[in-house]
Tab-separated table of C-alpha atoms in Angstrom:
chain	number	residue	atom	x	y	z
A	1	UNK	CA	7.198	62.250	-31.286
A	2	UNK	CA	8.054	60.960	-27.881
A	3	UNK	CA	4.502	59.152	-26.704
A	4	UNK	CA	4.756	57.935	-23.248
A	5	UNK	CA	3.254	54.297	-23.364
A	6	UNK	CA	1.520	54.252	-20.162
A	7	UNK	CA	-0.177	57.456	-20.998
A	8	UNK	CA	-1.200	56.485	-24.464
A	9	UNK	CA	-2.668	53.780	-23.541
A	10	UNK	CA	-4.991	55.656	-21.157
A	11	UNK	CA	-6.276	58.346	-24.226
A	12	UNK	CA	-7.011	55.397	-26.486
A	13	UNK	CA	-9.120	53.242	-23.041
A	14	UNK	CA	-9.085	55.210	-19.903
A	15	UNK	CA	-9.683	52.652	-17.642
A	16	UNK	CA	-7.240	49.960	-19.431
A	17	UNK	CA	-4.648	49.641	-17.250
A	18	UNK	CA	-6.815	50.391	-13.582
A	19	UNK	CA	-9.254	48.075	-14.159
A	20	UNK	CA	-11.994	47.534	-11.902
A	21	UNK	CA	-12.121	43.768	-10.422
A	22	UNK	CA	-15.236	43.274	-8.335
A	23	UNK	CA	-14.314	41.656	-5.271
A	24	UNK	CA	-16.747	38.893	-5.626
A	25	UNK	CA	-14.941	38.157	-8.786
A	26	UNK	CA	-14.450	34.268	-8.219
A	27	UNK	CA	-11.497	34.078	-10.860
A	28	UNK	CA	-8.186	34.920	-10.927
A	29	UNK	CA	-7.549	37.974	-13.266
A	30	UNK	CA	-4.943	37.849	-16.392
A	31	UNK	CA	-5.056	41.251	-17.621
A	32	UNK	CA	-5.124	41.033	-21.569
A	33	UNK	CA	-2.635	41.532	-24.012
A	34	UNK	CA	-2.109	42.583	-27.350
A	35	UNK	CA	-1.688	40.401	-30.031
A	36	UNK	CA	0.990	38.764	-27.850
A	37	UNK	CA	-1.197	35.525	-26.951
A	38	UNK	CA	-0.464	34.720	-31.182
A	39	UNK	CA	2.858	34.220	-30.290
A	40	UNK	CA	2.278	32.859	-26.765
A	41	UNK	CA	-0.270	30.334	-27.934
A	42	UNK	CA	2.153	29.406	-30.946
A	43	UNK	CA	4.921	28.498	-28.365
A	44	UNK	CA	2.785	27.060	-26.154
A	45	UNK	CA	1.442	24.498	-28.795
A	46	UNK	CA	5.796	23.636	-29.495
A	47	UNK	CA	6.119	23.855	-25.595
A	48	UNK	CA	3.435	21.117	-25.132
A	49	UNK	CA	4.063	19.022	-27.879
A	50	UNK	CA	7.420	18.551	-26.953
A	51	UNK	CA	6.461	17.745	-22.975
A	52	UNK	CA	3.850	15.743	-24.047
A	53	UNK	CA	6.033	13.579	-25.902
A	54	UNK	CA	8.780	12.937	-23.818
A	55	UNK	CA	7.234	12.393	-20.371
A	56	UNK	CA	9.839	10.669	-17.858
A	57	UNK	CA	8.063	8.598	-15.450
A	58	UNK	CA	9.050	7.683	-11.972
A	59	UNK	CA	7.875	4.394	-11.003
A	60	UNK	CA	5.994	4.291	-7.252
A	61	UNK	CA	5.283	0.493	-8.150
A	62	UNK	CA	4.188	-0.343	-4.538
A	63	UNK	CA	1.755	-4.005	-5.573
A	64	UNK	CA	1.093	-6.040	-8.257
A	65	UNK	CA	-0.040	-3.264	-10.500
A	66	UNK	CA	3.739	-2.577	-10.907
A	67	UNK	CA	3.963	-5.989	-12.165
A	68	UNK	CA	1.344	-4.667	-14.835
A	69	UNK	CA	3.374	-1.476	-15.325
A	70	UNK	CA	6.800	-3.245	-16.180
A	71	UNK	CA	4.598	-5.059	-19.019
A	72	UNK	CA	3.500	-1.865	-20.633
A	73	UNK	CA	7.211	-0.862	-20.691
A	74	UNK	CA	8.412	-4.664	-22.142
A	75	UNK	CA	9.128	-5.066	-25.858
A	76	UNK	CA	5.343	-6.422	-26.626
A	77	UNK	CA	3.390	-2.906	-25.584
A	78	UNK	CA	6.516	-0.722	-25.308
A	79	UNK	CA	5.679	2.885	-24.042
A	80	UNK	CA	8.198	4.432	-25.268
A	81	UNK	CA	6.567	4.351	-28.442
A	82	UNK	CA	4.850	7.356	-27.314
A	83	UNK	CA	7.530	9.362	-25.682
A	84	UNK	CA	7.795	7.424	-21.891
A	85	UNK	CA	11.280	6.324	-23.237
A	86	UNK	CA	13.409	6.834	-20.297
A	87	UNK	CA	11.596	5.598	-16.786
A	88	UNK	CA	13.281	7.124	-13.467
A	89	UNK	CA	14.115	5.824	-10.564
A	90	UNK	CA	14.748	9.167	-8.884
A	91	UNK	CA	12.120	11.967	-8.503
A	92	UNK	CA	14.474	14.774	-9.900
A	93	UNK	CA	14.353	13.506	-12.907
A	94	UNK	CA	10.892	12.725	-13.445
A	95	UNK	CA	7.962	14.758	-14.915
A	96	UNK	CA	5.445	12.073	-14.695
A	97	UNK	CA	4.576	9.581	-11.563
A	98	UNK	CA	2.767	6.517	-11.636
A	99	UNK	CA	1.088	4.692	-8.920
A	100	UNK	CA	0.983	1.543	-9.088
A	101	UNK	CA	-0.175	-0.189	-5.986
A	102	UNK	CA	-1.339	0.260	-2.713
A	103	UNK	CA	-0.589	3.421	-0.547
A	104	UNK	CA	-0.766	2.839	2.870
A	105	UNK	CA	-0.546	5.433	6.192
A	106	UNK	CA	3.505	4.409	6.159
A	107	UNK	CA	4.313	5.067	2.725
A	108	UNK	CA	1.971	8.031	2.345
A	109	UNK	CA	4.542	10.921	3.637
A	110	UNK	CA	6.971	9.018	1.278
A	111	UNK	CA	4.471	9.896	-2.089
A	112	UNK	CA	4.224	13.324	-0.579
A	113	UNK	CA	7.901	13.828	0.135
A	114	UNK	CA	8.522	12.545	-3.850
A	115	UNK	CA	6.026	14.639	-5.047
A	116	UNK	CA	7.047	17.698	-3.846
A	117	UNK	CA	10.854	16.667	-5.058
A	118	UNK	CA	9.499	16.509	-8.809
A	119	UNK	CA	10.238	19.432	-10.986
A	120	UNK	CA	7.594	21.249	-12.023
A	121	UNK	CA	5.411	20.537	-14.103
A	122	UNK	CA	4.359	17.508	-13.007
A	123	UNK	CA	1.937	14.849	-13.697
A	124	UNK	CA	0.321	11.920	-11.536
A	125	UNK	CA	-1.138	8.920	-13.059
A	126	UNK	CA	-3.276	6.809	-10.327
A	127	UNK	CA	-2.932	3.033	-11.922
A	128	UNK	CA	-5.488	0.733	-10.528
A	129	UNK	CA	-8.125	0.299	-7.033
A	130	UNK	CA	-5.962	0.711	-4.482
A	131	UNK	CA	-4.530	3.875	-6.024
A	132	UNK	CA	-7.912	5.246	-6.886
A	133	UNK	CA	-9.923	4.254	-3.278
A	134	UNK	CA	-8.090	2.239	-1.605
A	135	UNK	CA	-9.955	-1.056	-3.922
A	136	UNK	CA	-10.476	-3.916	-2.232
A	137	UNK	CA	-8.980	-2.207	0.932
A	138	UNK	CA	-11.845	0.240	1.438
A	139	UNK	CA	-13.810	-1.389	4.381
A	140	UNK	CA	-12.634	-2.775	7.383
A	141	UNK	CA	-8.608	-1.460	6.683
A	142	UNK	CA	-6.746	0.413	9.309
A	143	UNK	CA	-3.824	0.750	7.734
A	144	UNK	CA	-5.048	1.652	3.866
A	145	UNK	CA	-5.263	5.314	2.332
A	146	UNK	CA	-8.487	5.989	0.801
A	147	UNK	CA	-7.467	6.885	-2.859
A	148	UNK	CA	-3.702	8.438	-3.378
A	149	UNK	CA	-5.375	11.871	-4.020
A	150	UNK	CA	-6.005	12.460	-0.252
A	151	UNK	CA	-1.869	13.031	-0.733
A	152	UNK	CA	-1.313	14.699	-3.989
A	153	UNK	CA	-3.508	15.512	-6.806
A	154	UNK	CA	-3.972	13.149	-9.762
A	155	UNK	CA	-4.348	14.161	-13.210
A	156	UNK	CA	-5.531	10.350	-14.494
A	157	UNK	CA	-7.234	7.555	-12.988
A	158	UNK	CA	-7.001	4.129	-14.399
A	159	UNK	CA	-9.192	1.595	-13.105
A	160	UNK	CA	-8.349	-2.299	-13.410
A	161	UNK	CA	-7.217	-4.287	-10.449
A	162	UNK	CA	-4.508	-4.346	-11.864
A	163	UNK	CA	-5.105	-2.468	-15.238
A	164	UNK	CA	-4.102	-4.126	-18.434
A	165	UNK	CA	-0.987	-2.655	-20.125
A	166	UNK	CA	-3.452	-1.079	-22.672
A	167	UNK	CA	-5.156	0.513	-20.029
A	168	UNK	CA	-2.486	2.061	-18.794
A	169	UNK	CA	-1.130	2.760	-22.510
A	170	UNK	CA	-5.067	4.799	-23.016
A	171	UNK	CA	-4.254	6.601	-19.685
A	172	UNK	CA	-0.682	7.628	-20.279
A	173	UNK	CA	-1.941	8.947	-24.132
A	174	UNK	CA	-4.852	10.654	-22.249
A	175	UNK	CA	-2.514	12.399	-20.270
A	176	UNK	CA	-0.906	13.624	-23.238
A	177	UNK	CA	-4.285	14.971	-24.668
A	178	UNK	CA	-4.215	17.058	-21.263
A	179	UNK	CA	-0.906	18.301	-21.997
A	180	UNK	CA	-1.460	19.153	-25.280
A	181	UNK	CA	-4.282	21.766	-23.999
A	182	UNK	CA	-2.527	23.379	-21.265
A	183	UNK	CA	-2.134	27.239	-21.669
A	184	UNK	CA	1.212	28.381	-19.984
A	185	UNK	CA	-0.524	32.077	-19.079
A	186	UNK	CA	-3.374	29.937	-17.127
A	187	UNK	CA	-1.470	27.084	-16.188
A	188	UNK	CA	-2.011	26.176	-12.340
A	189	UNK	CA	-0.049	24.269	-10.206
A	190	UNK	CA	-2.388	21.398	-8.896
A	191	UNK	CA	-1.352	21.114	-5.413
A	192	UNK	CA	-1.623	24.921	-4.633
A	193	UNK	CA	-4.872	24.773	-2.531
A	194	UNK	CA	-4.526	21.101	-2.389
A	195	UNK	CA	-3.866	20.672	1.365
A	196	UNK	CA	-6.694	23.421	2.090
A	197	UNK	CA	-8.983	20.762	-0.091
A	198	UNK	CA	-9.392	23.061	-2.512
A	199	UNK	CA	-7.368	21.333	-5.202
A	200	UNK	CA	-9.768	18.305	-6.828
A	201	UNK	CA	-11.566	21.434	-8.170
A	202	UNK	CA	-9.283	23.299	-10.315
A	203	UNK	CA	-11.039	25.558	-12.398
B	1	UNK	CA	3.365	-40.935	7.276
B	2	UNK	CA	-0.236	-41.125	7.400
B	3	UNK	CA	-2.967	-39.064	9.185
B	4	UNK	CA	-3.821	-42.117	11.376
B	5	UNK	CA	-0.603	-43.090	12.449
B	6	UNK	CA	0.681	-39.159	12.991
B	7	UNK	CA	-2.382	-39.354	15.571
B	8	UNK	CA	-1.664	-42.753	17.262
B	9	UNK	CA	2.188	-41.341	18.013
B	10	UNK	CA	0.945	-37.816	19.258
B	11	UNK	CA	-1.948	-38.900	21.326
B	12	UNK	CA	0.358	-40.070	24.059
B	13	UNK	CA	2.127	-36.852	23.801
B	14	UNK	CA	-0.107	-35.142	26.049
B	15	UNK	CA	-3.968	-35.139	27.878
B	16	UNK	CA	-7.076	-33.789	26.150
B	17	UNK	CA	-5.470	-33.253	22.912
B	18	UNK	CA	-8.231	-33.116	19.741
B	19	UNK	CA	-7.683	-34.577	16.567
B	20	UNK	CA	-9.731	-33.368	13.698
B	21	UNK	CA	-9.053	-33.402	9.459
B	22	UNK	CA	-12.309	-31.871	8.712
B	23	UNK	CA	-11.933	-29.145	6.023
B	24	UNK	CA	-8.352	-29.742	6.376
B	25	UNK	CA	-5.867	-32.053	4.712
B	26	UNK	CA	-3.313	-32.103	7.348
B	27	UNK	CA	-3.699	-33.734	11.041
B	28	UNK	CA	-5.382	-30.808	13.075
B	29	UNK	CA	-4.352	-30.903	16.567
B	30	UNK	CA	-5.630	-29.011	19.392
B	31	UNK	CA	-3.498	-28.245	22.136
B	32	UNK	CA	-4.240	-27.192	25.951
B	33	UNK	CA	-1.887	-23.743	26.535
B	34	UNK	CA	-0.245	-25.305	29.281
B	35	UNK	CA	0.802	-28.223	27.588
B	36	UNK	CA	1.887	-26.584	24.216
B	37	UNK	CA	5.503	-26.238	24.851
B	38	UNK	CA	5.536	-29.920	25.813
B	39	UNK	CA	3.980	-30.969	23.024
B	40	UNK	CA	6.212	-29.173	20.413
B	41	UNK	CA	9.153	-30.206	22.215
B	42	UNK	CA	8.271	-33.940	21.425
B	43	UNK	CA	6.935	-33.016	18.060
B	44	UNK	CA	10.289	-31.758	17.392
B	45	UNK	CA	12.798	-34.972	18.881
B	46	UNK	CA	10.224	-37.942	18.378
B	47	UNK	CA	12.694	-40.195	16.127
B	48	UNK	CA	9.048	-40.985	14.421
B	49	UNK	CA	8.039	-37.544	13.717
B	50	UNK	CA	11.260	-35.343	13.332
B	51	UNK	CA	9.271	-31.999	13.165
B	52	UNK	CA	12.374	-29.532	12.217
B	53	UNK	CA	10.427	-27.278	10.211
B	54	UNK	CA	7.978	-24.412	11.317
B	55	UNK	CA	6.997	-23.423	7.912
B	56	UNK	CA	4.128	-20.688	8.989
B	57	UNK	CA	2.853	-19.218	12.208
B	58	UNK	CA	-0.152	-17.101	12.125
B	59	UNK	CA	-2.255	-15.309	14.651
B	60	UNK	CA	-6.068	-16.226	14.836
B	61	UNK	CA	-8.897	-14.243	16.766
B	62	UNK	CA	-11.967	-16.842	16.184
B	63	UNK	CA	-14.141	-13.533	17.676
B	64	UNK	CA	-14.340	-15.329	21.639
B	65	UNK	CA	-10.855	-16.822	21.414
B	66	UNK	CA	-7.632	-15.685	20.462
B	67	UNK	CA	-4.923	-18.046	19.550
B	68	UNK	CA	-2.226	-19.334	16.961
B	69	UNK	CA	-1.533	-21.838	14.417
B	70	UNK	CA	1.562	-23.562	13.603
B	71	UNK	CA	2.239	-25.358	10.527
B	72	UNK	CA	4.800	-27.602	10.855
B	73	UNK	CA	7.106	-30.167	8.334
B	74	UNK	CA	9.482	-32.716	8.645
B	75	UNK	CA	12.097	-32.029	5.839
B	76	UNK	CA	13.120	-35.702	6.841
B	77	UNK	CA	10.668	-37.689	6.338
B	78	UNK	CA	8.040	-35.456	4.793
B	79	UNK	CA	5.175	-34.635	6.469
B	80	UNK	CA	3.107	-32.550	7.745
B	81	UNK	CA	0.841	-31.291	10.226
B	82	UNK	CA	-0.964	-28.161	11.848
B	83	UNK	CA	-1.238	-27.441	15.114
B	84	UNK	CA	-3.582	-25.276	17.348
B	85	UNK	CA	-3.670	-23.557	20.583
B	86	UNK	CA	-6.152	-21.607	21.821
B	87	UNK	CA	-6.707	-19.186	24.993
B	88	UNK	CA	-9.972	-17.104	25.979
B	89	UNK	CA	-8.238	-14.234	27.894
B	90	UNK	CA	-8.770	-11.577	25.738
B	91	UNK	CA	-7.849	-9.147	27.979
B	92	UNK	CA	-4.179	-10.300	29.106
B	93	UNK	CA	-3.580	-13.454	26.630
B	94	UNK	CA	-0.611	-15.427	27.903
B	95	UNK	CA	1.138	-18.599	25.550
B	96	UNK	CA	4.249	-19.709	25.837
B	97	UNK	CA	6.665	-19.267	23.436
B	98	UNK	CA	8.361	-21.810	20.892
B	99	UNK	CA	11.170	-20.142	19.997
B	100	UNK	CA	13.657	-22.411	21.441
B	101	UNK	CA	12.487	-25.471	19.365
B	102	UNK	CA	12.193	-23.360	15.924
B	103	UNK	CA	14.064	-20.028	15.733
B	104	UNK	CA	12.388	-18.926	13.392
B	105	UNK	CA	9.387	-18.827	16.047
B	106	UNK	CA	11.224	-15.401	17.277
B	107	UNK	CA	10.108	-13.141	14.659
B	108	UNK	CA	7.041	-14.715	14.156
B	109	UNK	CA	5.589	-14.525	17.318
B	110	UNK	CA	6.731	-10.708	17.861
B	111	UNK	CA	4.453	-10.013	14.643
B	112	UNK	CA	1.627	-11.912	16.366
B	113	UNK	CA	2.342	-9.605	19.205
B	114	UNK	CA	2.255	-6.492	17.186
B	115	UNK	CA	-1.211	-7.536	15.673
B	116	UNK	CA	-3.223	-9.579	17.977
B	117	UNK	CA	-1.451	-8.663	21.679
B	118	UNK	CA	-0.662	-12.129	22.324
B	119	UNK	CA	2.221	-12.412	24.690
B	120	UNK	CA	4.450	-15.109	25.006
B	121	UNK	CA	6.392	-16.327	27.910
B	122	UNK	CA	10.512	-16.533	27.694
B	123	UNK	CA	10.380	-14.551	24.128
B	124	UNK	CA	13.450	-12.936	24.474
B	125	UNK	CA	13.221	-9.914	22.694
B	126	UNK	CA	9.104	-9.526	22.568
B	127	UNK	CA	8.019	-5.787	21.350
B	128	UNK	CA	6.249	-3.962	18.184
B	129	UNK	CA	7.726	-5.175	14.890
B	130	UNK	CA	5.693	-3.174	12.037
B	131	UNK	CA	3.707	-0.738	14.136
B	132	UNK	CA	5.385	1.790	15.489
B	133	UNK	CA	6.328	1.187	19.387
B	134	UNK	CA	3.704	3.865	20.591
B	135	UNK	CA	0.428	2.175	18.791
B	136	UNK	CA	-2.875	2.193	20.665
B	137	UNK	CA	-4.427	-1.530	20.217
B	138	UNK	CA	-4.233	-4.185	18.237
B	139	UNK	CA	-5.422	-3.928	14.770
B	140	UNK	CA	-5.784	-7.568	13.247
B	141	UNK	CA	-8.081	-8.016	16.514
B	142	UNK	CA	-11.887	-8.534	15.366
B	143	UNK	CA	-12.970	-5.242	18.232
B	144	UNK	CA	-10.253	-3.159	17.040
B	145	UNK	CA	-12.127	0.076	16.681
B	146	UNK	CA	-9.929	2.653	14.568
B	147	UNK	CA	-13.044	5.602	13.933
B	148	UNK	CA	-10.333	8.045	11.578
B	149	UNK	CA	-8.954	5.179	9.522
B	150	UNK	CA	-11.396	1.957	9.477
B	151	UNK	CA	-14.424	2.446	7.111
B	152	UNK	CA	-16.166	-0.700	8.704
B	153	UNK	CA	-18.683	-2.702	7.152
C-alpha cells in the first residue's frame, strides 16, 4: 500500500509538520525527530571523543605566558598526554588557539584575521591577565585590549600571571569536558552574533 | 674611576652643571640644553673618560618637565655614568641631538619622539617609529588623554 509520508504523518499529528512557532519564541527551533537523535547522539559521543582528544593548538604566545606554555608542552608536564600532541604554527591546521600574552590594538586584527582562518570548530583558550582583562595593563594603557574576548570569543579562561603549566593543563582538560558535551544538532558557532555583542551569551 | 674624580674631570666641562648620587649609584649629572651637545662631545674624547658607549636612552616627563636620560659606559676603562637634560617647553620641546657622538642615539631618540614629542635638532631622519605616522599626541606623556582606550586611574 503506497502511503505518502508527508500525508501520513499529518493523519497520525495534524499539525506535525506546520507547527506553530510564536514569534516571541526566544529560541531557535529544531523540529524533532524520530528515534534518529539515538543514533545522532551515539555519533556525536564518537565525534566528540575523538575531537576532544586530539586538539591541535596554535600557539599566539605574544608575553611571558608563552614562556609558561612551552613548559606545559616540555617532557616534565607534557600535553600531549592528553591529546595536544601536535602544536601548529599555522592557523589551518589548528582546532584549538591559545593566548598567551598580551593583545594589544596592533596585534588585535592579527587574532581576528587567525581566528577567522581556523577551521571550524574551533576553540579559544585565554591563558593568563593580559588575555583575560588586559591584567596589569587595565588602567592608565593606551595601547592594551581589555580582555582578548572584545576580538573573538573564548571558551576558557585561565587566570595566573602567568599561569602555572598545571593551570593551563586543568584548562586545556576543561576544555575537553566542554567538548565532550557538545550536541552537533545544537551546536553554535560562537562568533555568530559576536561582533553584534551578542556572543558572550550563547544560550 | 671613582664618583669623585668622574666629577672633578666633568665639572670643567661646562657652567651650572649638578652633580648628585642620591638614590643613584652612578654620577648623576645635570646638564643645561644648550650645553648638552658640548658636554657629550667631551664625555666622549676626554682621554680620562673615553665614554664610547650609550648603553640606554630613555624619555622622562617628571609631570612640569620633559626631558631624557642617557646612560653612558666606557668599554675602556669601565665606568659609568648617567646623564640628564631637562627642558620645560612642553608645548614645542627642542634638544639637540647626539647622534653624531653615539649612533646608536638615531633610533633612540626617534622612539623618544614617537612617545614624548621631543624633537631634536640635526636628527637626520626624525619621524614616528612604532605609532603609526598619522597618531594624534603623545602617549607616554603624563596629559595624554586617550577617552576610547585609557581606563585612567
Amino acid at each position: 500500500m503506497g502511503v505518502d509520508k508527508r500525508s501520513f504523518l499529518k493523519q497520525i499529528e495534524p499539525e506535525g509538520l506546520n507547527q506553530v512557532v510564536p514569534d516571541d519564541f526566544p529560541g531557535k527551533v529544531i523540529p524533532g525527530g524520530n528515534g534518529g537523535n539515538i543514533v545522532v547522539s551515539t555519533l556525536d559521543n564518537v565525534i566528540n571523543w575523538g575531537r576532544s582528544n586530539s586538539l591541535w593548538p596554535l600557539y599566539f604566545g605574544t608575553s611571558c605566558c608563552a614562556i609558561e606554555m612551552m613548559q606545559t608542552g616540555a617532557p616534565r608536564h607534557d600535553f600531549s598526554r592528553f591529546g595536544f600532541e601536535v602544536a601548529r604554527p599555522s592557523a589551518r591546521q589548528a582546532d584549538l588557539i591559545i593566548i598567551a600574552g598580551t593583545i594589544v590594538n596592533k596585534m588585535a586584527p592579527v587574532l581576528r584575521r587567525l581566528y577567522d582562518q581556523m577551521a571550524e570548530p574551533k576553540y579559544v583558550i585565554a591563558m593568563g591577565a593580559c588575555a583575560i582583562s588586559g591584567g596589569p595593563f587595565f588602567y592608565n594603557s593606551y595601547s592594551v585590549v581589555k580582555g582578548a574576548d572584545h576580538i573573538i570569543p573564548v571558551d576558557v579562561y585561565i587566570p595566573g600571571c602567568p599561569p602555572r603549566p598545571e593551570a593551563l593543563l586543568e584548562g586545556m582538560i576543561m576544555l575537553q569536558e566542554k567538548i565532550k558535551t557538545e550536541n552537533m544538532s545544537k551546536k553554535v558557532n560562537p562568533i555568530d552574533g559576536f561582533d553584534e555583542g551578542e556572543g558572550k551569551f550563547v544560550k | 674611576m671613582k664618583n669623585e674624580d668622574l666629577q672633578n674631570i666633568i665639572n670643567g666641562f661646562g657652567e651650572n652643571l649638578e652633580f648628585t648620587t642620591e638614590e643613584s649609584e652612578f654620577l648623576n649629572v645635570i646638564v643645561p640644553k644648550e650645553q648638552l651637545h658640548e658636554v657629550c662631545n667631551q664625555l666622549k674624547t676626554n682621554s680620562n673618560l673615553k665614554f664610547d658607549y650609550l648603553y640606554c636612552l630613555t624619555g622622562m616627563d617628571w609631570g612640569t618637565d620633559l626631558g631624557v636620560i642617557y646612560h653612558l659606559e666606557s668599554t675602556e676603562l669601565k665606568h659609568l655614568i648617567v646623564v640628564k637634560v631637562k627642558t620645560d617647553d612642553r608645548e614645542n620641546p627642542t634638544l639637540d641631538s647626539v647622534c653624531d657622538i653615539w649612533r646608536t642615539a638615531e633610533f633612540h631618540e626617534m622612539e623618544v619622539f614617537d612617545f614624548f614629542g621631543i624633537k631634536f635638532n640635526n636628527h637626520p631622519n626624525l619621524k614616528r617609529l612604532f605609532l603609526t605616522p598619522d597618531w594624534d599626541g603623545f602617549p607616554l606623556r603624563k596629559d595624554y588623554v586617550d577617552e576610547a582606550n585609557m581606563i585612567v586611574k
